[in-house]
mmCIF file of C-alpha atoms and ligand atoms in Angstrom:
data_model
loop_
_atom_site.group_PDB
_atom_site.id
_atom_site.type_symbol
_atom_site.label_atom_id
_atom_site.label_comp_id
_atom_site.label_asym_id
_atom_site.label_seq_id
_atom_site.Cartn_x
_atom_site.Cartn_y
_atom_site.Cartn_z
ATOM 1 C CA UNK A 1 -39.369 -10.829 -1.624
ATOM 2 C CA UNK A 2 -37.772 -9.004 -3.952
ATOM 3 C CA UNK A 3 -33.908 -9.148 -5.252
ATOM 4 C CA UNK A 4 -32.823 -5.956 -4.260
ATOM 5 C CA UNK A 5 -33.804 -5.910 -0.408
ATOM 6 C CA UNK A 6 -33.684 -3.076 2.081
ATOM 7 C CA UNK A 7 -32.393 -4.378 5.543
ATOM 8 C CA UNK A 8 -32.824 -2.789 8.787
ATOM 9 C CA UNK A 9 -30.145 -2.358 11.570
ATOM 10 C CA UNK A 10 -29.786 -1.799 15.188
ATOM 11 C CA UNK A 11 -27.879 -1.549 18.583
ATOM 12 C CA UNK A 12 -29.773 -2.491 21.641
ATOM 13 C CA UNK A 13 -28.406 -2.528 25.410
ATOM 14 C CA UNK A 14 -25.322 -1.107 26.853
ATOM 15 C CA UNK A 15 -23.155 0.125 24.128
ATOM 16 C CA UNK A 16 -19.239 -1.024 23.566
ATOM 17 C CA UNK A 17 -16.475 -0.830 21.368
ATOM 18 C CA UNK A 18 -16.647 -1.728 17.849
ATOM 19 C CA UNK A 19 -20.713 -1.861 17.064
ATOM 20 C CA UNK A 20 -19.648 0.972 14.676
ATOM 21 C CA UNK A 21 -17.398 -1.433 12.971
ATOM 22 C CA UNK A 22 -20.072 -3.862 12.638
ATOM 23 C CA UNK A 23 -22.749 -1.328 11.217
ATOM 24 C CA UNK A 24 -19.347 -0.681 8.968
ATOM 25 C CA UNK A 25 -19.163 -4.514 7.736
ATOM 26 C CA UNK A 26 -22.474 -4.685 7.196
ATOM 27 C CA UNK A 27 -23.202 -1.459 4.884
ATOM 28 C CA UNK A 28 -20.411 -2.540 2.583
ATOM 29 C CA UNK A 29 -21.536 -5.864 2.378
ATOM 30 C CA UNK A 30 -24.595 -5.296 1.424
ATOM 31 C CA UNK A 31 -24.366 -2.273 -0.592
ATOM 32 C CA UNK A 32 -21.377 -3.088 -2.132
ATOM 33 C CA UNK A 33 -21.805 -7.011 -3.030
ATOM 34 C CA UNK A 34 -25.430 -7.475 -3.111
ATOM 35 C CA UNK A 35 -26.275 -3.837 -4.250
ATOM 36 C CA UNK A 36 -29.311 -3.635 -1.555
ATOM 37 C CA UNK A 37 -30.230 -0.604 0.522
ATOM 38 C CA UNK A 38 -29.600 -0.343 4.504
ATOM 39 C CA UNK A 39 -31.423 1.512 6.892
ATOM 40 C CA UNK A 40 -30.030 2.246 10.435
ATOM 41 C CA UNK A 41 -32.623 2.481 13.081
ATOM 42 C CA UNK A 42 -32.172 5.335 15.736
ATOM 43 C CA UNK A 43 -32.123 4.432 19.229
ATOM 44 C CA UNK A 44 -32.710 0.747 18.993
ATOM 45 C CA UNK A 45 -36.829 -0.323 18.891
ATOM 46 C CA UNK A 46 -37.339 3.261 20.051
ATOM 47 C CA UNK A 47 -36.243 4.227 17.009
ATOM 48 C CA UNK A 48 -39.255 1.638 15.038
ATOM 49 C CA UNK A 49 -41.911 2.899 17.642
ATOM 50 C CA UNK A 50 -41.410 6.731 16.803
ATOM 51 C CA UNK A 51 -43.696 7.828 13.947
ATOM 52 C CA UNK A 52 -41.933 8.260 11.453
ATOM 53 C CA UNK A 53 -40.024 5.612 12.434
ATOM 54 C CA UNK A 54 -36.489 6.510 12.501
ATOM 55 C CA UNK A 55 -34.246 4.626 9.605
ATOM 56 C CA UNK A 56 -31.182 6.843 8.268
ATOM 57 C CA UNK A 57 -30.399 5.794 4.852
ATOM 58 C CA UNK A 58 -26.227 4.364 5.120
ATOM 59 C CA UNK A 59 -24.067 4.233 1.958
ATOM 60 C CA UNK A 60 -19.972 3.126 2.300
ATOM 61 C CA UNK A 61 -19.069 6.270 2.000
ATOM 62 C CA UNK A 62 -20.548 7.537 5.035
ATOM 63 C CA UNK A 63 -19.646 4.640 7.452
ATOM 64 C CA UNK A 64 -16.156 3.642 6.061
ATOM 65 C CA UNK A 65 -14.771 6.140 8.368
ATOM 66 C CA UNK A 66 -16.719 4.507 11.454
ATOM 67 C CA UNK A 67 -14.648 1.484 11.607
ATOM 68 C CA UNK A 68 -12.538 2.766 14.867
ATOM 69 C CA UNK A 69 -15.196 5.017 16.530
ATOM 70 C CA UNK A 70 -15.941 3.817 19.799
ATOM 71 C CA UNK A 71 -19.607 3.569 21.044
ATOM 72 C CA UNK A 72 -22.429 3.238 18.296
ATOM 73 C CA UNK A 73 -23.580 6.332 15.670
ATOM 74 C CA UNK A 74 -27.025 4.878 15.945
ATOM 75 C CA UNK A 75 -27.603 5.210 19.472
ATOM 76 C CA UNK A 76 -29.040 2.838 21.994
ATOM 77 C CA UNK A 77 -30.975 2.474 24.883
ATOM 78 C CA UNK A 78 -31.067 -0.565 27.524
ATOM 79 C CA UNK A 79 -34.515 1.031 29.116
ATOM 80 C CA UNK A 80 -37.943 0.112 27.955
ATOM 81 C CA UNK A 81 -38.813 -3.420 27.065
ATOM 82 C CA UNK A 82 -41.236 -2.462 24.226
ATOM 83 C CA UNK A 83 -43.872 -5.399 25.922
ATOM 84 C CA UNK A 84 -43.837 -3.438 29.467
ATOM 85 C CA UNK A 85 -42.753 -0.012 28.015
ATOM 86 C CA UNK A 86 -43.186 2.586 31.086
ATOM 87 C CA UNK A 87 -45.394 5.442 30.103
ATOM 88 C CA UNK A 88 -44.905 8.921 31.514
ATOM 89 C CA UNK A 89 -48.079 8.144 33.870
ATOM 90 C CA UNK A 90 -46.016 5.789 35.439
ATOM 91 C CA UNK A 91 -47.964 2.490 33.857
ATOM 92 C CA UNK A 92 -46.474 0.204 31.771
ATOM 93 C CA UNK A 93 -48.078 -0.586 27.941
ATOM 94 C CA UNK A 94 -47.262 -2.850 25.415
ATOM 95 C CA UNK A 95 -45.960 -1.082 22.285
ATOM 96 C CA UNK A 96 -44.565 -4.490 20.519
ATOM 97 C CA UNK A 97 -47.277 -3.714 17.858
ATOM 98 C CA UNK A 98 -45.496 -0.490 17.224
ATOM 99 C CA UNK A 99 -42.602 -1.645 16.708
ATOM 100 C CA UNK A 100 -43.477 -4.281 14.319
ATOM 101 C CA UNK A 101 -45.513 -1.587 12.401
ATOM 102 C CA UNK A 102 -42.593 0.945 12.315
ATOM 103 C CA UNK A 103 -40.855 -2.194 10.691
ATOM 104 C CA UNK A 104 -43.564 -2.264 7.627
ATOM 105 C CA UNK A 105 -43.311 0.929 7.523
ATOM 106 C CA UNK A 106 -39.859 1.665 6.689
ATOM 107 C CA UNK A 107 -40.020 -1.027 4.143
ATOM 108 C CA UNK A 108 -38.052 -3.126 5.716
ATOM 109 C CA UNK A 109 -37.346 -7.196 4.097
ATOM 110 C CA UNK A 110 -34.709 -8.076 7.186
ATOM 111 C CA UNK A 111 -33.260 -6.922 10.574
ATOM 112 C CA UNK A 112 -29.811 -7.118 11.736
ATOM 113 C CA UNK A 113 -30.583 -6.778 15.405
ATOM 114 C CA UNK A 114 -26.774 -6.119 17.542
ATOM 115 C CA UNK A 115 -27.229 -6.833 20.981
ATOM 116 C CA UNK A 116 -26.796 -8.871 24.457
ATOM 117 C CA UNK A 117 -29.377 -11.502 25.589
ATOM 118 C CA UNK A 118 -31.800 -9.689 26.885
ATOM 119 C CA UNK A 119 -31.649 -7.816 24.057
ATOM 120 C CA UNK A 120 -31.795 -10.589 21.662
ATOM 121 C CA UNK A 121 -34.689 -12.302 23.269
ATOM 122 C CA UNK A 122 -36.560 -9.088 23.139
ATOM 123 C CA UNK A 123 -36.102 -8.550 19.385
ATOM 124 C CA UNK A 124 -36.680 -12.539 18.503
ATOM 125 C CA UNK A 125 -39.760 -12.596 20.607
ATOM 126 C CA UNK A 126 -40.800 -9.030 18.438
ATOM 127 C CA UNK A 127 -40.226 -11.007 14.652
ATOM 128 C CA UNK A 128 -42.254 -14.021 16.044
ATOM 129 C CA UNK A 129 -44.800 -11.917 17.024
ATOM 130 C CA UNK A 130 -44.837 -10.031 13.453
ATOM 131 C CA UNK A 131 -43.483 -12.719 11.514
ATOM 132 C CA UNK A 132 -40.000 -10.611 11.501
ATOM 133 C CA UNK A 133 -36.799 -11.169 9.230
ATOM 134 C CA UNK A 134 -34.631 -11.358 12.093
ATOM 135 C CA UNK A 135 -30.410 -11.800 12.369
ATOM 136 C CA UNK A 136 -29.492 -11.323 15.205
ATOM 137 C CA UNK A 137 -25.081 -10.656 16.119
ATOM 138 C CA UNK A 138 -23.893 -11.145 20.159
ATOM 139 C CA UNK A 139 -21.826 -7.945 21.394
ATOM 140 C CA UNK A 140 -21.910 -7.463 25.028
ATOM 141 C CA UNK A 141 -18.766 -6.806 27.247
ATOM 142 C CA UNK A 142 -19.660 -9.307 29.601
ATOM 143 C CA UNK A 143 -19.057 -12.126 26.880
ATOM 144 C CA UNK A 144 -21.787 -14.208 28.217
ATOM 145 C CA UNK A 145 -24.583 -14.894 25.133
ATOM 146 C CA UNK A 146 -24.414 -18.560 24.650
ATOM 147 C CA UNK A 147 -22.907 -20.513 22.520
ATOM 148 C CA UNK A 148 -20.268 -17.975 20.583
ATOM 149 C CA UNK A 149 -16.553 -17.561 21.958
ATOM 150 C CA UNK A 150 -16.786 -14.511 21.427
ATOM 151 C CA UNK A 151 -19.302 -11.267 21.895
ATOM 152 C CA UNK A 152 -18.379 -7.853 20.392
ATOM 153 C CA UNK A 153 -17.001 -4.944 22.804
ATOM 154 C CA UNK A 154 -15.334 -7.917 25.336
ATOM 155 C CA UNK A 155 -11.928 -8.120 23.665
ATOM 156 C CA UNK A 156 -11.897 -3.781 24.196
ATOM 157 C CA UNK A 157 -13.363 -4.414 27.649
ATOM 158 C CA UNK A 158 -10.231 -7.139 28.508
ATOM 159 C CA UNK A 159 -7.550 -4.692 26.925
ATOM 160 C CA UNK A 160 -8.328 -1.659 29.040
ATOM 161 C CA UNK A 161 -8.937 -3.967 32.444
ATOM 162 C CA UNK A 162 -5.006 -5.462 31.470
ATOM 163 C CA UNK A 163 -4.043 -1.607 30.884
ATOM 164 C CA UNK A 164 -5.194 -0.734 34.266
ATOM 165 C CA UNK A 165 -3.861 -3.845 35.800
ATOM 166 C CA UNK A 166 -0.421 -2.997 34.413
ATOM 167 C CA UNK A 167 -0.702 0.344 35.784
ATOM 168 C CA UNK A 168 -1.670 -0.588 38.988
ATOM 169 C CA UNK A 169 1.403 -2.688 39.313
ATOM 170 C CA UNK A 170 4.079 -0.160 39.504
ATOM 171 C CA UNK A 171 2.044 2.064 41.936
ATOM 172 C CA UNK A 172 1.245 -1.177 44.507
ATOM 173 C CA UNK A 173 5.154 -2.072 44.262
ATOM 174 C CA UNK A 174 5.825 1.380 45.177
ATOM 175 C CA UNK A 175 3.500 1.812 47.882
ATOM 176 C CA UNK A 176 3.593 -2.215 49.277
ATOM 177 C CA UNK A 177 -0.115 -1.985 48.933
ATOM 178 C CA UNK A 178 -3.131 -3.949 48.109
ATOM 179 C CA UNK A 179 -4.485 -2.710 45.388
ATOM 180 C CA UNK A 180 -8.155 -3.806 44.142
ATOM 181 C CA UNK A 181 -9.517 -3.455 40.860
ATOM 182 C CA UNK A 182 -13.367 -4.128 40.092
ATOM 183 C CA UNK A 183 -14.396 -4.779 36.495
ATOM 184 C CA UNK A 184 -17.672 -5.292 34.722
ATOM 185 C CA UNK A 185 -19.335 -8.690 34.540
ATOM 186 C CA UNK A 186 -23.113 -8.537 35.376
ATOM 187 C CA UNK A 187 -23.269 -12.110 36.132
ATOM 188 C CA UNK A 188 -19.887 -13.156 34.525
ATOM 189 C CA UNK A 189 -16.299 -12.987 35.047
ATOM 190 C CA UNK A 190 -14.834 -13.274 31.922
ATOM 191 C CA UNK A 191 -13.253 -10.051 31.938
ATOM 192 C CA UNK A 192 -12.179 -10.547 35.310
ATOM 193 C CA UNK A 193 -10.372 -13.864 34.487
ATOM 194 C CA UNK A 194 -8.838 -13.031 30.873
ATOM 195 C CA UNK A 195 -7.376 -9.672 32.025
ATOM 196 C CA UNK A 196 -6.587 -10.815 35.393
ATOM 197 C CA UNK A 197 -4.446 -13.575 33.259
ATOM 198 C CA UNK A 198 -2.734 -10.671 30.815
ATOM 199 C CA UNK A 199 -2.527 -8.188 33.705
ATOM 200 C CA UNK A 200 -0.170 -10.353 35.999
ATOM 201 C CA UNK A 201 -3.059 -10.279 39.061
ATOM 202 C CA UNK A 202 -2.177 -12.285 42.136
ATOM 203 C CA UNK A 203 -5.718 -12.715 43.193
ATOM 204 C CA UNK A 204 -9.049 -13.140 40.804
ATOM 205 C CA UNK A 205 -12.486 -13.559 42.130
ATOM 206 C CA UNK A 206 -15.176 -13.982 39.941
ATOM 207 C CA UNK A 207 -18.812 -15.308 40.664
ATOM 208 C CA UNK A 208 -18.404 -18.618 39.427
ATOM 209 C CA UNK A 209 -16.484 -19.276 42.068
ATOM 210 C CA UNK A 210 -17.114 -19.002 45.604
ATOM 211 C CA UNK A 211 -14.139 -17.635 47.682
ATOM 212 C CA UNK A 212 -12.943 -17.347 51.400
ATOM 213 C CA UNK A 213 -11.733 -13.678 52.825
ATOM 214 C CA UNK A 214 -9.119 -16.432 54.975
ATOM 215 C CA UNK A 215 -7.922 -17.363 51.332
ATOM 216 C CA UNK A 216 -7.328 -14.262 50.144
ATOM 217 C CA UNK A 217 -5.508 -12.924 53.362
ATOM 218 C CA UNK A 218 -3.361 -16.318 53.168
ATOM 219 C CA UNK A 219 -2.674 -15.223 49.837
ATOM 220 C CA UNK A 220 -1.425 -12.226 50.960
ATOM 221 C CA UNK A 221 0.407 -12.914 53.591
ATOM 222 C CA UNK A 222 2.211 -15.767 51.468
ATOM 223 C CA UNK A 223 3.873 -13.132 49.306
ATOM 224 C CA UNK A 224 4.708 -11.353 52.024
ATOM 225 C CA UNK A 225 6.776 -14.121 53.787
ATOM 226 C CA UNK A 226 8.510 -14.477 50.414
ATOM 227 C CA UNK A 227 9.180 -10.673 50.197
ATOM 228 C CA UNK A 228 6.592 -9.238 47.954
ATOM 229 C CA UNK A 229 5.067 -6.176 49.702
ATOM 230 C CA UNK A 230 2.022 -6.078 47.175
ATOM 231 C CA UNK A 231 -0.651 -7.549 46.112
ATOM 232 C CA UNK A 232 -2.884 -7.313 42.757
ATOM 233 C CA UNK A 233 -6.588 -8.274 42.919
ATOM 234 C CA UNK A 234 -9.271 -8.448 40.081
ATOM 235 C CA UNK A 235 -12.584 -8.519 41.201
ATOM 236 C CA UNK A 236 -15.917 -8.889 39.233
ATOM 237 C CA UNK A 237 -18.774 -6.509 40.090
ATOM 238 C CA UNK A 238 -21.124 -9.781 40.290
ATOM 239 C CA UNK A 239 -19.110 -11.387 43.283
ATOM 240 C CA UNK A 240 -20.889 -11.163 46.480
ATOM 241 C CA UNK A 241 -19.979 -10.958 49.824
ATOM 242 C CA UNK A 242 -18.726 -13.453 51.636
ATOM 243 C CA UNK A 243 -22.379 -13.587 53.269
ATOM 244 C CA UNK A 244 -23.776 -14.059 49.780
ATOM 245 C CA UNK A 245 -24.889 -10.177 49.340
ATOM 246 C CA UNK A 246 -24.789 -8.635 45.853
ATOM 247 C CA UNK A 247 -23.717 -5.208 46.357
ATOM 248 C CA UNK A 248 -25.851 -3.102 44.191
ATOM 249 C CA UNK A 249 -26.764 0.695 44.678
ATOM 250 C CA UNK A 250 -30.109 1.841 43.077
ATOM 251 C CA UNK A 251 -30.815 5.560 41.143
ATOM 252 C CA UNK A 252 -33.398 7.850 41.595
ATOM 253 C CA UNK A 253 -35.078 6.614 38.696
ATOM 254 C CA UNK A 254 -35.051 3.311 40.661
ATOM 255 C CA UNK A 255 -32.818 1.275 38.738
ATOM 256 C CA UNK A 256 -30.385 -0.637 40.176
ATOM 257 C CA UNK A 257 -26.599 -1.410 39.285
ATOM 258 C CA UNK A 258 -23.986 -3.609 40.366
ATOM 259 C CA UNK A 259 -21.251 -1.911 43.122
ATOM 260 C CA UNK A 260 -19.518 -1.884 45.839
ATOM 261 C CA UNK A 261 -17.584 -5.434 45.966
ATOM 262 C CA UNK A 262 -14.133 -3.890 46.133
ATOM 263 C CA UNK A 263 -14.870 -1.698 48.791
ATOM 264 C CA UNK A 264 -16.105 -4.318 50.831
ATOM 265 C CA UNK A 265 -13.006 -6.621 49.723
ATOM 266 C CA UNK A 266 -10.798 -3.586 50.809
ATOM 267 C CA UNK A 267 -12.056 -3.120 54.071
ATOM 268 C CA UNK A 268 -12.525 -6.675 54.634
ATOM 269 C CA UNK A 269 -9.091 -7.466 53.939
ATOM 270 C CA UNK A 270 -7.387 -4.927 55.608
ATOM 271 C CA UNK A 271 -8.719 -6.010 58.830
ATOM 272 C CA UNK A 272 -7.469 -9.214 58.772
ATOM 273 C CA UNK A 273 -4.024 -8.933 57.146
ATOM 274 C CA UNK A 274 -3.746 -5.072 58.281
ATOM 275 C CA UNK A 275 -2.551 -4.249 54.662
ATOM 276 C CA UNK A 276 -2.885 -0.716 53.371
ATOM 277 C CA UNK A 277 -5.608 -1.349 50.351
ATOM 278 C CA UNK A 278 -6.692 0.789 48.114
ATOM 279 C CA UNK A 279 -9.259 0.457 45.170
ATOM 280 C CA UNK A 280 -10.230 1.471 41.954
ATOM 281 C CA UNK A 281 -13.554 0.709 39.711
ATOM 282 C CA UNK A 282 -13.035 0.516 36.007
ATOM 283 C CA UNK A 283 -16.450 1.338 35.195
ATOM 284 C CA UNK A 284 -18.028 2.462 32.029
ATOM 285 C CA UNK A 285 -14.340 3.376 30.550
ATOM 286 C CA UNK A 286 -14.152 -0.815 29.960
ATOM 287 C CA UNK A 287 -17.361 0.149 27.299
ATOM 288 C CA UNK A 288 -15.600 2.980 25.744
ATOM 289 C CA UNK A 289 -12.608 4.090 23.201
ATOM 290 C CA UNK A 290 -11.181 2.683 20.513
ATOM 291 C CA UNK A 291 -12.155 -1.037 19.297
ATOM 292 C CA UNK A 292 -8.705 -3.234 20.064
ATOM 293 C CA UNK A 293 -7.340 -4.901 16.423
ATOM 294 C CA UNK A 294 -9.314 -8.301 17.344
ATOM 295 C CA UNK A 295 -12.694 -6.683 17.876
ATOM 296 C CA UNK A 296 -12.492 -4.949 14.437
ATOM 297 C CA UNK A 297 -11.828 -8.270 12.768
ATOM 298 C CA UNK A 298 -14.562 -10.011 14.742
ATOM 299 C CA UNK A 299 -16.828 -7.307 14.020
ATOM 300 C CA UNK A 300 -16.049 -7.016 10.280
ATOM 301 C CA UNK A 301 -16.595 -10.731 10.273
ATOM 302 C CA UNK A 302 -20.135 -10.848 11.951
ATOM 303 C CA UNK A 303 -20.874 -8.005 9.849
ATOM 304 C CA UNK A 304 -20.387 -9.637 6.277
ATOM 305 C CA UNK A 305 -21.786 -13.027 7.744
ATOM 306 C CA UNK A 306 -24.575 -11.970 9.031
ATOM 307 C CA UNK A 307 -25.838 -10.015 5.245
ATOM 308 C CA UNK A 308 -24.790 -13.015 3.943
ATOM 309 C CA UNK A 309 -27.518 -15.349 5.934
ATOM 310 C CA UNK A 310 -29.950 -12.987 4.860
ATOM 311 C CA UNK A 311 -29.027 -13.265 1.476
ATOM 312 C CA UNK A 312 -29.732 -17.076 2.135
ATOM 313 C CA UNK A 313 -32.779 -16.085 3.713
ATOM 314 C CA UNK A 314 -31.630 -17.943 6.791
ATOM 315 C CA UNK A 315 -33.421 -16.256 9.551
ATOM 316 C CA UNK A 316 -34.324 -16.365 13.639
ATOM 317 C CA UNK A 317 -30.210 -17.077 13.460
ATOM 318 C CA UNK A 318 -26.922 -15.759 15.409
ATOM 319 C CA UNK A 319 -23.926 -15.216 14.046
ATOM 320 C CA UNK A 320 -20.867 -16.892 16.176
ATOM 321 C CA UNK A 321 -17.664 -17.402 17.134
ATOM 322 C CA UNK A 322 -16.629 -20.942 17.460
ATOM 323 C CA UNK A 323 -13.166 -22.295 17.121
ATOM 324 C CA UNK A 324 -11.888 -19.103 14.950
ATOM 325 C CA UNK A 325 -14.939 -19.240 12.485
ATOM 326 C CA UNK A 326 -18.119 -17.696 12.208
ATOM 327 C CA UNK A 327 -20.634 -19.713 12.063
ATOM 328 C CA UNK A 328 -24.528 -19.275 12.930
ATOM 329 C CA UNK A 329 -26.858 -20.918 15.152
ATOM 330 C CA UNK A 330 -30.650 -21.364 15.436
ATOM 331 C CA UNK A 331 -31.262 -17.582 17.676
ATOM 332 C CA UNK A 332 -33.143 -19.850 20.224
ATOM 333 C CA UNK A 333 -30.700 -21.907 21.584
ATOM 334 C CA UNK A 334 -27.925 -18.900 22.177
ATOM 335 C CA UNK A 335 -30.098 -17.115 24.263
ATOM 336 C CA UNK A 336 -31.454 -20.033 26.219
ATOM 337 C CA UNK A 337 -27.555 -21.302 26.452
ATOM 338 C CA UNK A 338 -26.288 -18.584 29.268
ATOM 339 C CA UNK A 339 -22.385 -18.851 29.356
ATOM 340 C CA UNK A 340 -20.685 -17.994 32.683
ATOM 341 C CA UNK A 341 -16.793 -19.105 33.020
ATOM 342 C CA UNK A 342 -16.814 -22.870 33.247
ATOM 343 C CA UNK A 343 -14.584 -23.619 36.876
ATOM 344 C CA UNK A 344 -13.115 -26.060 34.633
ATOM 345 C CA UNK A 345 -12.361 -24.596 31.894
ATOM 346 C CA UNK A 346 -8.565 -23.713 30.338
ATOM 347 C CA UNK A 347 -8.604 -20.148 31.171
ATOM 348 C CA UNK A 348 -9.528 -21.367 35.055
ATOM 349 C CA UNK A 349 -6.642 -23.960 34.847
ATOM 350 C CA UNK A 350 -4.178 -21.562 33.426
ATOM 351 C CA UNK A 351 -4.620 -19.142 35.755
ATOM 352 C CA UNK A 352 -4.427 -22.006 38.737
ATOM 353 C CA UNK A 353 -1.077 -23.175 37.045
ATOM 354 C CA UNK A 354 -0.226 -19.546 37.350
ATOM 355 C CA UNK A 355 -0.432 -19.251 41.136
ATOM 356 C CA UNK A 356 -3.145 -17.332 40.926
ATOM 357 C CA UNK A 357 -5.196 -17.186 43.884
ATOM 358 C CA UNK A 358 -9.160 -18.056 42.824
ATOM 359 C CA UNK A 359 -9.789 -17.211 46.668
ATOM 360 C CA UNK A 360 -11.279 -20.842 46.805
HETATM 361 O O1 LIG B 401 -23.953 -5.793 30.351
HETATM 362 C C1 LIG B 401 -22.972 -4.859 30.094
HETATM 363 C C2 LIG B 401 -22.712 -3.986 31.297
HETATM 364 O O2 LIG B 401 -21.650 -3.108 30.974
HETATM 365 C C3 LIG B 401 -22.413 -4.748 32.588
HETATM 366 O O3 LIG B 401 -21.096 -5.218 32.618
HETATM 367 C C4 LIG B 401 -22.733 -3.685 33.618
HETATM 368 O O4 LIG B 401 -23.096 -4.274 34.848
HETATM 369 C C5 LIG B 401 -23.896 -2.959 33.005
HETATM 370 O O5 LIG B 401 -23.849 -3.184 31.609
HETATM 371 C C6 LIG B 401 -23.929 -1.483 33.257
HETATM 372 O O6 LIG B 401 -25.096 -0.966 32.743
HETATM 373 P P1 LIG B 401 -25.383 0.591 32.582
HETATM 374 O O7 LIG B 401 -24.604 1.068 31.380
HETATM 375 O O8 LIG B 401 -26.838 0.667 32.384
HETATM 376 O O9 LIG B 401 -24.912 1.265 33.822
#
């Protein structure tokens, strides 16, 4: 390989806050220090399977001003695993050679590949196949890739859940209502315990631990006796009923999201403590916005670290967060390592020493 190298980069799954400053990090880095050229792919490993493949030439100058734009400039799609890609026949083809040619073709030496761990283990099973330069970096507001602390768009995601929490307050205390709030967490409830925490909740379920609706009307009725007329709950879209259903809703294109659990926790709950409930899904606005201060930093950090593993051709790696440093790991174990909220762990504790109802 030569010295001056042309890297690849990407976003892949569900976008969030502060990929932009990432792509950001990453352009300076290796433009500016090691004086190599970067391409950004469109559209994640659609963008490698189009002919031409899609890679926009990025310089500092036209990213330096992306370092607080929510969402990601290159676009990104969570549809379509390139090894069952579904065809407009309806069938489903494997296009991994594609992509791995579109790779060649650009001229690409390395790929900085952003995403969750599907996403990772999609791209790392691509640069086996093709004997791929890979890097990979962990962003996904669920906070769930394994092994790092930290995954970008989840300190965003936590800021805007506390926001709403806060907000919430004043109009329970007003109202002496129950008021339910259901944040993001596919199979995690990270978000659900950290802003739970900041936001002053009463109640926090999350799918790591199972709860009782008994519990949770105790809970309530607890405050009540001691003259609190509200109630605050965080739920995570991935806790089930207390029958063990995941509530899910499906599109007409057939796929299927998580729903519906603070519904069922409203109606549930009002008939047996009779309070007035009311609830409100946070949705997609916990992916969008403004990176928080701590994202940008995290992002800027992953950024330079992960140009500078290439530059040490250190490759099939992750860049992490692990006891404030970044430091990388072999790509294999993160995304075997799933990390849900350990039901021991300090955040768990905390909120236990809180009061906090875990609804177990
Ligand atoms: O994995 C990130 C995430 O935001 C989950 O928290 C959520 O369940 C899912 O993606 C939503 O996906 P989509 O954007 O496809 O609706």
């Amino acid at each position: 390989m030569g010295k001056h190298k042309c890297i690849g980069i990407l976003t892949s799954g569900g976008d969030c806050a502060g990929l932009n400053a990432v792509i950001r990090a990453v352009v300076h880095r290796a433009v500016g220090t090691y004086n190599w050229k970067v391409l950004g792919i469109r559209q994640a490993t659609k963008g490698l399977m189009s002919r031409p493949p899609q890679g926009i030439p990025l310089d500092i100058e036209k990213v330096d001003p992306w370092l607080s734009i929510g969402g990601t400039m290159l676009g990104t799609t969570n549809e379509g695993n390139p090894f069952a890609f579904p065809m407009s026949d309806g069938t489903l083809l494997d296009r991994s050679d594609e992509i791995i040619e579109g790779y060649h073709l650009l001229g690409i030496d390395a790929l900085i590949g952003i995403g969750g761990d599907g996403s990772l283990a999609i791209l790392r099973k691509l640069a086996k196949q093709g004997n791929l330069n890979l890097v990979g970096i962990p962003k996904t507001i669920d906070n769930d890739v394994g092994i790092t602390e930290r995954s970008i768009g989840f300190d965003t995601a936590v800021n805007i859940a506390t926001e709403a929490l806060d907000r919430l307050h004043f109009t329970a205390a007003s109202h002496s209502r129950v008021m339910i709030l259901e944040v993001m967490g596919r199979d995690a409830g990270h978000i659900a315990i950290s802003a739970g925490i900041a936001g002053g909740a009463d109640i926090i379920l999350i799918p790591e631990i199972p709860y009782k609706i008994s519990q949770i009307c105790e809970k309530i009725r607890e405050r009540q006796e001691q003259g609190k007329n509200y109630c605050l709950i965080v739920v995570a879209e991935a806790v089930r009923t207390e029958e063990g259903e995941l509530l899910m809703h499906t599109n007409r294109l057939g796929q299927s999201r998580l729903g519906g659990i603070g519904q069922y926790l409203a109606d549930t709950i009002s008939d047996c403590s009779g309070a007035e409930t009311r609830v409100t899904v946070l949705g997609h606005i916990q992916r969008g916005g403004t990176p928080s201060p701590l994202e940008r930093l995290i992002a800027s950090a992953f950024g330079i670290a992960a140009v500078d593993l290439i530059a040490e051709e250190k490759y099939d790696r992750m860049v992490t967060w692990q006891q404030r440093e970044v430091m990388s790991v072999p790509l294999e174990d993160a995304i075997s390592k799933y990390r849900a909220v350990e039901p021991y762990s300090t955040l768990v504790k905390t909120a236990r020493g809180l009061g906090i109802c875990l609804g177990d």
